mmCIF file with all atom_site columns, C-alpha atoms in Angstrom:
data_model
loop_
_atom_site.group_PDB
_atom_site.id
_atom_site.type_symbol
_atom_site.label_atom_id
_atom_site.label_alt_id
_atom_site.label_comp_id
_atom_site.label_asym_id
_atom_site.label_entity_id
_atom_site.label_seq_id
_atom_site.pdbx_PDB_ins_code
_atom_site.Cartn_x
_atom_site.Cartn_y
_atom_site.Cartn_z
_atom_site.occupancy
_atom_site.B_iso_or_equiv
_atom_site.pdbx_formal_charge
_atom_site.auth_seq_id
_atom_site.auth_comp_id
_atom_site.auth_asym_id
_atom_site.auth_atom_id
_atom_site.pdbx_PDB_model_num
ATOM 1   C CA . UNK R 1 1   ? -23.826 -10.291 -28.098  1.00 0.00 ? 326 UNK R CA 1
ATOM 2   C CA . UNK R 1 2   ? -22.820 -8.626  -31.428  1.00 0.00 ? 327 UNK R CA 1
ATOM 3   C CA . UNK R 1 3   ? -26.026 -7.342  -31.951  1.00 0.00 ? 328 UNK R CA 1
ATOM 4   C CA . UNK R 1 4   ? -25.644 -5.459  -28.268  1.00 0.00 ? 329 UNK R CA 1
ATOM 5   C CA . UNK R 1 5   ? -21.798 -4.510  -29.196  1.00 0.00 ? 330 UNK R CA 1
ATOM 6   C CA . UNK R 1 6   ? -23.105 -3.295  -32.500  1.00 0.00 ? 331 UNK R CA 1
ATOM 7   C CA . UNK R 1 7   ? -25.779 -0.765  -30.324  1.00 0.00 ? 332 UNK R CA 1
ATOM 8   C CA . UNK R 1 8   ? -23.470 0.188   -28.033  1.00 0.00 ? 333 UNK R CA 1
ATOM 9   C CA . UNK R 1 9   ? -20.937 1.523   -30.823  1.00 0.00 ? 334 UNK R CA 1
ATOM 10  C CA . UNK R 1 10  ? -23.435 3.301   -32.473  1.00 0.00 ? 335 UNK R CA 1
ATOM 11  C CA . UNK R 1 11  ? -24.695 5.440   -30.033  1.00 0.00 ? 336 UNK R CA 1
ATOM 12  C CA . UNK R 1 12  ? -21.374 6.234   -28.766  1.00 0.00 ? 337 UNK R CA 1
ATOM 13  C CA . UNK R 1 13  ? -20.181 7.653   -32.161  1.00 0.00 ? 338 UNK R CA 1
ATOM 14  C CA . UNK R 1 14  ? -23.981 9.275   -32.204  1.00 0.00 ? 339 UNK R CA 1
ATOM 15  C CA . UNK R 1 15  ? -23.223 11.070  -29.498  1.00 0.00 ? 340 UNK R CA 1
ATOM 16  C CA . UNK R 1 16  ? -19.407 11.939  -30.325  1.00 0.00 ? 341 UNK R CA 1
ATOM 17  C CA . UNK R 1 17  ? -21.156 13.195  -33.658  1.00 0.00 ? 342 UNK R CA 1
ATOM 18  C CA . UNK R 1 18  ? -23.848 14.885  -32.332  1.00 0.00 ? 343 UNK R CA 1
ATOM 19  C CA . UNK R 1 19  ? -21.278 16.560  -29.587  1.00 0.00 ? 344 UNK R CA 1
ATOM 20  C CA . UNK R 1 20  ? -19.005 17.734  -32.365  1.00 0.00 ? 345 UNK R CA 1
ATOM 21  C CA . UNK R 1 21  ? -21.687 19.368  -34.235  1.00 0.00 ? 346 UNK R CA 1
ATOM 22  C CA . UNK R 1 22  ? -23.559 20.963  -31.736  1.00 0.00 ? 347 UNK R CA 1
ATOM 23  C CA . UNK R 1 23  ? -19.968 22.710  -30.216  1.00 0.00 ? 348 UNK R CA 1
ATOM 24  C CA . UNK R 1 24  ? -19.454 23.741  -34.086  1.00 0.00 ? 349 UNK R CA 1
ATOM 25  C CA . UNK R 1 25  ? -23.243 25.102  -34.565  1.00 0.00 ? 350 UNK R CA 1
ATOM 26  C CA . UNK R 1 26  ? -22.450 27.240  -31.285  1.00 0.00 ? 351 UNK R CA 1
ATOM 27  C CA . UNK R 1 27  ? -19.188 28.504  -32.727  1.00 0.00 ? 352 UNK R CA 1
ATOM 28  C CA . UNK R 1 28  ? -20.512 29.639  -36.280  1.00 0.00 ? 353 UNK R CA 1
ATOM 29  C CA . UNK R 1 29  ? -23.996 30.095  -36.205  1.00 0.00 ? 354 UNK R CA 1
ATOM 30  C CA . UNK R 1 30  ? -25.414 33.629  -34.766  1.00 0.00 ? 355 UNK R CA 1
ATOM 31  C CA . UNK R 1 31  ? -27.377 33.692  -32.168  1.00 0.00 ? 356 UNK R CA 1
ATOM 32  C CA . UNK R 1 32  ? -31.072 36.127  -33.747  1.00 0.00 ? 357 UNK R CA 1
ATOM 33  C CA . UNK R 1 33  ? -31.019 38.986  -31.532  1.00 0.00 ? 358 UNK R CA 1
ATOM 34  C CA . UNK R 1 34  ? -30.171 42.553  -31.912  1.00 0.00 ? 359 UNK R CA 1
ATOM 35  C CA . UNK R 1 35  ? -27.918 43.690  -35.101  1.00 0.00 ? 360 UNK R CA 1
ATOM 36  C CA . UNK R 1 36  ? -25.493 45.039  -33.034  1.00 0.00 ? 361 UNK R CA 1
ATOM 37  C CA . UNK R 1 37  ? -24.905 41.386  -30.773  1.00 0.00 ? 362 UNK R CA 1
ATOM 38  C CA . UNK R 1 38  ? -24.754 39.815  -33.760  1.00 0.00 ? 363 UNK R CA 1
ATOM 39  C CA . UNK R 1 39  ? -21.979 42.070  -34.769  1.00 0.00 ? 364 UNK R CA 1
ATOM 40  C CA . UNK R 1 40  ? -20.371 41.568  -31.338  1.00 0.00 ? 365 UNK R CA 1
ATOM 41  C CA . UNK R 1 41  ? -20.905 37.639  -32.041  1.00 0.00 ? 366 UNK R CA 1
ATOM 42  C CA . UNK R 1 42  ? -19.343 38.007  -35.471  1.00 0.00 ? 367 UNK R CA 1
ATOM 43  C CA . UNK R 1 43  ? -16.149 40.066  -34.645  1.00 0.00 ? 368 UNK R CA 1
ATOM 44  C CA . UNK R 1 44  ? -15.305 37.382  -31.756  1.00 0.00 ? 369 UNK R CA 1
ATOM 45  C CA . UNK R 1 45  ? -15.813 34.773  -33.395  1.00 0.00 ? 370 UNK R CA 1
ATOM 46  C CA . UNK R 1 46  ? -13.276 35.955  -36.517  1.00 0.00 ? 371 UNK R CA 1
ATOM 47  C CA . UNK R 1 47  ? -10.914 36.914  -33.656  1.00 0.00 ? 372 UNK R CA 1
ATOM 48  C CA . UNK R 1 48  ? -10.943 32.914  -32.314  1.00 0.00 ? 373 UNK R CA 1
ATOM 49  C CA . UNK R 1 49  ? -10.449 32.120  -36.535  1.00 0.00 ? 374 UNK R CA 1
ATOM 50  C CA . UNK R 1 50  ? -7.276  34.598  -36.208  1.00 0.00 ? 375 UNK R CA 1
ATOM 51  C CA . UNK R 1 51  ? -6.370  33.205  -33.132  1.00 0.00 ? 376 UNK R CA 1
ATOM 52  C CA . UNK R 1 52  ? -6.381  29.271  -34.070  1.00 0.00 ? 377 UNK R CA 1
ATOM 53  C CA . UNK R 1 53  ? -4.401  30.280  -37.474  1.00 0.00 ? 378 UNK R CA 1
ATOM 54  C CA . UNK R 1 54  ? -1.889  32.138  -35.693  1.00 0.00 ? 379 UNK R CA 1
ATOM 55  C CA . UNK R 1 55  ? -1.700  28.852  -33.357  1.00 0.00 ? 380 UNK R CA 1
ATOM 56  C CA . UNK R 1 56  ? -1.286  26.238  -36.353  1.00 0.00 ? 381 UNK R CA 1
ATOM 57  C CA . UNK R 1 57  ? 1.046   28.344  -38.182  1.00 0.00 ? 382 UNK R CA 1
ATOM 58  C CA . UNK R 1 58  ? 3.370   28.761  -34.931  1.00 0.00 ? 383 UNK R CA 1
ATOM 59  C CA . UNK R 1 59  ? 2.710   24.859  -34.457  1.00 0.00 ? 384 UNK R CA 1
ATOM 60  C CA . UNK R 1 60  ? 5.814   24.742  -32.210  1.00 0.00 ? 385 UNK R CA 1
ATOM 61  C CA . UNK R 1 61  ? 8.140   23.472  -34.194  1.00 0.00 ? 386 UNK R CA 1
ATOM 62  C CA . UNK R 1 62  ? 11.159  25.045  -36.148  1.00 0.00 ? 387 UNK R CA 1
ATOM 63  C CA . UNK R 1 63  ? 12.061  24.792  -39.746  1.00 0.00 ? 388 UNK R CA 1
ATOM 64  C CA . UNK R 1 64  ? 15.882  22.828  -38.683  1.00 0.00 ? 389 UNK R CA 1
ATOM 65  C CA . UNK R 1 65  ? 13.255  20.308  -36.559  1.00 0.00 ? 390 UNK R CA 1
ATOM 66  C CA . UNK R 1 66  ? 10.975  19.917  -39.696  1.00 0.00 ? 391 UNK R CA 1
ATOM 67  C CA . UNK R 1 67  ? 14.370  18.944  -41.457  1.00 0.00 ? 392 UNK R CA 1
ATOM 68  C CA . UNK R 1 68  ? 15.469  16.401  -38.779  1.00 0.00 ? 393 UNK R CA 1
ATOM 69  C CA . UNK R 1 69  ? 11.592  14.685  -38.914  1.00 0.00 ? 394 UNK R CA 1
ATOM 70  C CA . UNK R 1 70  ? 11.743  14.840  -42.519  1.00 0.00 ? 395 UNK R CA 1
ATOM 71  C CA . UNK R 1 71  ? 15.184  12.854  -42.634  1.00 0.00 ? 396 UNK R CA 1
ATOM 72  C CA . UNK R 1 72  ? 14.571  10.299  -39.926  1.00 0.00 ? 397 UNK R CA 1
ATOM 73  C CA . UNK R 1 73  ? 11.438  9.578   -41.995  1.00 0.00 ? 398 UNK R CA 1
ATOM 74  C CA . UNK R 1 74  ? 13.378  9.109   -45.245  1.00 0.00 ? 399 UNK R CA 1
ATOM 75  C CA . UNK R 1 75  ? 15.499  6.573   -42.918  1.00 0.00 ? 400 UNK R CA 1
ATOM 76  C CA . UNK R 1 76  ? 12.912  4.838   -42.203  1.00 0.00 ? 401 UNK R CA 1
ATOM 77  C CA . UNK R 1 77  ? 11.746  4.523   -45.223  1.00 0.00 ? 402 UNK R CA 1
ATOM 78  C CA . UNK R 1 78  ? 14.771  2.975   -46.929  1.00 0.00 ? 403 UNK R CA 1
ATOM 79  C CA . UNK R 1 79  ? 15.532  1.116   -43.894  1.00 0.00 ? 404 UNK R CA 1
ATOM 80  C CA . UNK R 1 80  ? 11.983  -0.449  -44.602  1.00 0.00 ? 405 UNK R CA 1
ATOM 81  C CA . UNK R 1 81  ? 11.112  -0.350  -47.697  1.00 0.00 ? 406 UNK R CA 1
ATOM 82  C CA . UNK R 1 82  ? 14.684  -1.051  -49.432  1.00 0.00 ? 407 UNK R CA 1
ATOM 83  C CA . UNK R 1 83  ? 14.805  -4.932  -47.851  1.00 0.00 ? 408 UNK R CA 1
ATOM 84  C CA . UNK R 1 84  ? 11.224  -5.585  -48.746  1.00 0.00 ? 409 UNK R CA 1
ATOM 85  C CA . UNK R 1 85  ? 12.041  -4.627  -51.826  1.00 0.00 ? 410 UNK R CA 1
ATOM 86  C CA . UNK R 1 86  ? 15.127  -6.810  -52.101  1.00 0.00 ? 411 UNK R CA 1
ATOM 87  C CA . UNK R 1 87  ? 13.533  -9.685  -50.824  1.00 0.00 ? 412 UNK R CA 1
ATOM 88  C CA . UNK R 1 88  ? 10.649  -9.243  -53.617  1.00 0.00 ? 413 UNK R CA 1
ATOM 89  C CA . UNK R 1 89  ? 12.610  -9.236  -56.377  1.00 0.00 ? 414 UNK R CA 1
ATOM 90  C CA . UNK R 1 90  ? 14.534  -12.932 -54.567  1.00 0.00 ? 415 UNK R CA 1
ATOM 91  C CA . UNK R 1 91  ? 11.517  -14.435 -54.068  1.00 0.00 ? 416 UNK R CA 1
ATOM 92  C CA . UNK R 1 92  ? 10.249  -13.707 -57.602  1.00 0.00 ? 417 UNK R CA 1
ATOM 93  C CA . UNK R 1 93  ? 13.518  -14.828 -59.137  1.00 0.00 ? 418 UNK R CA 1
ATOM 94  C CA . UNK R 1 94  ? 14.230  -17.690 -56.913  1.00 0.00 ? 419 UNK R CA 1
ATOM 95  C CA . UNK R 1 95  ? 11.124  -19.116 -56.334  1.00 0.00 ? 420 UNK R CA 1
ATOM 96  C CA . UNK R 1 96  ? 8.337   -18.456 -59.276  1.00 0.00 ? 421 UNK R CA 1
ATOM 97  C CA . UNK R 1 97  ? 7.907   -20.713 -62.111  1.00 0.00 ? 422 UNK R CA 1
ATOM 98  C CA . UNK R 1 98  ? 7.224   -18.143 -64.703  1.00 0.00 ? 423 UNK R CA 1
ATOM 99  C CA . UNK R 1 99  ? 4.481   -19.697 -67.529  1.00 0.00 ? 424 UNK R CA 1
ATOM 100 C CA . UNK R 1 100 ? 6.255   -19.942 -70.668  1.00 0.00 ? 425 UNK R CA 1
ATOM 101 C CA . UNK R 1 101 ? 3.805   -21.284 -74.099  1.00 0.00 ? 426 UNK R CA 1
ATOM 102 C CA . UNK R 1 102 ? 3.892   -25.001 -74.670  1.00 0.00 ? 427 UNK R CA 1
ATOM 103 C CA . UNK R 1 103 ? 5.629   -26.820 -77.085  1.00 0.00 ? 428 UNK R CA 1
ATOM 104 C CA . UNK R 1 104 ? 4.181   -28.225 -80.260  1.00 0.00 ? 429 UNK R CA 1
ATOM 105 C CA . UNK R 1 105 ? 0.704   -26.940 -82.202  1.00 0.00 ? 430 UNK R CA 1
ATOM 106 C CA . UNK R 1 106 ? -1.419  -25.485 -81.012  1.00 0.00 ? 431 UNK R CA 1
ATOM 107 C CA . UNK R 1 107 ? -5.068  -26.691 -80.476  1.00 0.00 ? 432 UNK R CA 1
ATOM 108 C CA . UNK R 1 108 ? -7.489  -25.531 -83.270  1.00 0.00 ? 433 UNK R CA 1
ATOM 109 C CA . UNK R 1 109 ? -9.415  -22.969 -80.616  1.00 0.00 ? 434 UNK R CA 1
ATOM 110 C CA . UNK R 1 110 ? -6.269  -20.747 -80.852  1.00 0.00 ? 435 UNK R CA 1
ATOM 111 C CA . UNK R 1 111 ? -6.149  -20.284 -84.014  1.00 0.00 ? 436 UNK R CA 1
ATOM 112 C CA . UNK R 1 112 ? -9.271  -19.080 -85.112  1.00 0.00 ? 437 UNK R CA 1
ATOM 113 C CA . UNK R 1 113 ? -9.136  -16.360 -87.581  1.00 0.00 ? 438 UNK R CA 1
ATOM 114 C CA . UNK R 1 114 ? -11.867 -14.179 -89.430  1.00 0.00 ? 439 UNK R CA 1
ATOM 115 C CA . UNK R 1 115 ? -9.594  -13.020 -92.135  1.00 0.00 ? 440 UNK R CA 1
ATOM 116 C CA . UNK R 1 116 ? -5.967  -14.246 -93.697  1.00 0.00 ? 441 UNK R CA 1
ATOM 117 C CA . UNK R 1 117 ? -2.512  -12.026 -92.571  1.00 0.00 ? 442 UNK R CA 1
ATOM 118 C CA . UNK R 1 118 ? -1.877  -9.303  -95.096  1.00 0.00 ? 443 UNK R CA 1
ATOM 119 C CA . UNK R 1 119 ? 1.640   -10.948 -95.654  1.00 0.00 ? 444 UNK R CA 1
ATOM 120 C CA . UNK R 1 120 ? 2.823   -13.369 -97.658  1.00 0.00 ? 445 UNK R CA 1
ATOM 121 C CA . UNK R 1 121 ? 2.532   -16.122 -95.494  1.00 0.00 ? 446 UNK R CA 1
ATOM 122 C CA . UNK R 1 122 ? -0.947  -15.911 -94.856  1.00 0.00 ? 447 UNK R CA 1
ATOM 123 C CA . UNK R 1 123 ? -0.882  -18.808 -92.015  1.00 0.00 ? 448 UNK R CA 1
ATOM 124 C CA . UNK R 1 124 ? 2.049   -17.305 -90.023  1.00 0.00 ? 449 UNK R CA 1
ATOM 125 C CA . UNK R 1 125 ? 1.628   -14.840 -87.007  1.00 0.00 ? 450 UNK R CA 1
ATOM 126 C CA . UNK R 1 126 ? 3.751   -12.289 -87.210  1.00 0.00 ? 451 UNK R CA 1
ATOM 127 C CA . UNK R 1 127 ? 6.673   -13.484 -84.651  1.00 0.00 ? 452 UNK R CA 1
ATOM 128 C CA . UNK R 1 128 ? 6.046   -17.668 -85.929  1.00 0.00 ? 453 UNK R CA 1
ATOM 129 C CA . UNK R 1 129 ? 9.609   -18.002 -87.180  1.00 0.00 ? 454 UNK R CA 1
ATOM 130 C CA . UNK R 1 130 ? 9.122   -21.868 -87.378  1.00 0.00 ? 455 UNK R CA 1
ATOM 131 C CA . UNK R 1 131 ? 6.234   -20.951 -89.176  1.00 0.00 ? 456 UNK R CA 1
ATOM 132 C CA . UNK R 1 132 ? 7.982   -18.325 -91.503  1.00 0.00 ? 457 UNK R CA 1
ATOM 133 C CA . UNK R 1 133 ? 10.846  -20.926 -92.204  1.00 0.00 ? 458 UNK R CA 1
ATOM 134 C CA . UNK R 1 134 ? 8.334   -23.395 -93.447  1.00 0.00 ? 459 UNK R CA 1
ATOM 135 C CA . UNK R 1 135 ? 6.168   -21.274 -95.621  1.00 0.00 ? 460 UNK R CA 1
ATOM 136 C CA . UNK R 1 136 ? 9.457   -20.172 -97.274  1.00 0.00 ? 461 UNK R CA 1
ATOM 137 C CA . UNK R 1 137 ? 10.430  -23.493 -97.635  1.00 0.00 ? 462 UNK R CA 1
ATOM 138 C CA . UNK R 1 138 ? 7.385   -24.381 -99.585  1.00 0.00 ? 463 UNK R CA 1
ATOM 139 C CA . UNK R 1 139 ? 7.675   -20.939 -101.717 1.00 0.00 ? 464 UNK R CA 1
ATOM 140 C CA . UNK R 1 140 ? 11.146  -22.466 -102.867 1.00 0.00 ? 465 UNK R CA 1
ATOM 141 C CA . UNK R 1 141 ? 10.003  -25.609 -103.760 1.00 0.00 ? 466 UNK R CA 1
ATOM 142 C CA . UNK R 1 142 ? 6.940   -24.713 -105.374 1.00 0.00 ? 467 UNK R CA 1
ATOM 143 C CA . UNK R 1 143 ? 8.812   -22.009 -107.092 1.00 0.00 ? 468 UNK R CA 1
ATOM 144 C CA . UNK R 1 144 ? 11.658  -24.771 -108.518 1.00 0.00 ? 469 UNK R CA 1
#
């Protein structure tokens, strides 16, 4: 059954494909004949190019009705996207446990290092204050 769906899919867009390209091959492509038909063939089909510009650009539709789309669109917008917003930001500060680091050491994998700090507490990350506090602790007793 898929298999048959899948078929019958394909050869319709096939043929809307091949029915789009053959209508734009016959618009663009000259026809070999004379020089002069093909200047004939030419000069018509810039005129339909003219023609479907001048069409877009009038599009029907005024710059004040641009305006109003453009506005009822920005309503929309914050009448949509404002509350999902809102309700975000609730659910992420009402509901999520956020993962904070666990108390005590650390297991030995963590702290693997190649080389010491450059400080003076070689042992201490940078932000460690427990760590800091001890290290200095030890400096002032070693040092009295």
């Amino acid at each position: 059954m898929l298999a048959l769906r899948t078929t019958l899919s394909r050869a319709a867009m096939a043929r809307t494909l091949t029915q789009t390209s053959q209508r734009r091959s016959a618009q663009t492509v000259p026809k070999l004949s004379s020089e002069a038909e093909m200047k004939k063939e030419a000069i018509s089909h810039f005129r339909a190019r003219i023609a479907r510009q001048k069409e877009i650009e009038a599009g029907g539709h005024s710059h004040a009705e641009e305006v109003i789309e453009m506005n009822k669109w920005i309503k929309i917008s914050i009448v949509v996207a404002l509350p999902a917003c809102v309700l975000l930001v609730v659910k992420d500060v009402l509901f999520e446990e956020h993962q904070h680091r666990p108390e005590g050491p650390l297991p030995d994998y963590m702290k693997i290092r190649n080389k010491e700090f450059p400080w003076e507490c070689e042992d201490c990350a940078l932000f460690d204050n427990d760590c800091w506090k001890k290290c200095k602790e030890e400096q002032a007793n070693e040092a009295s």
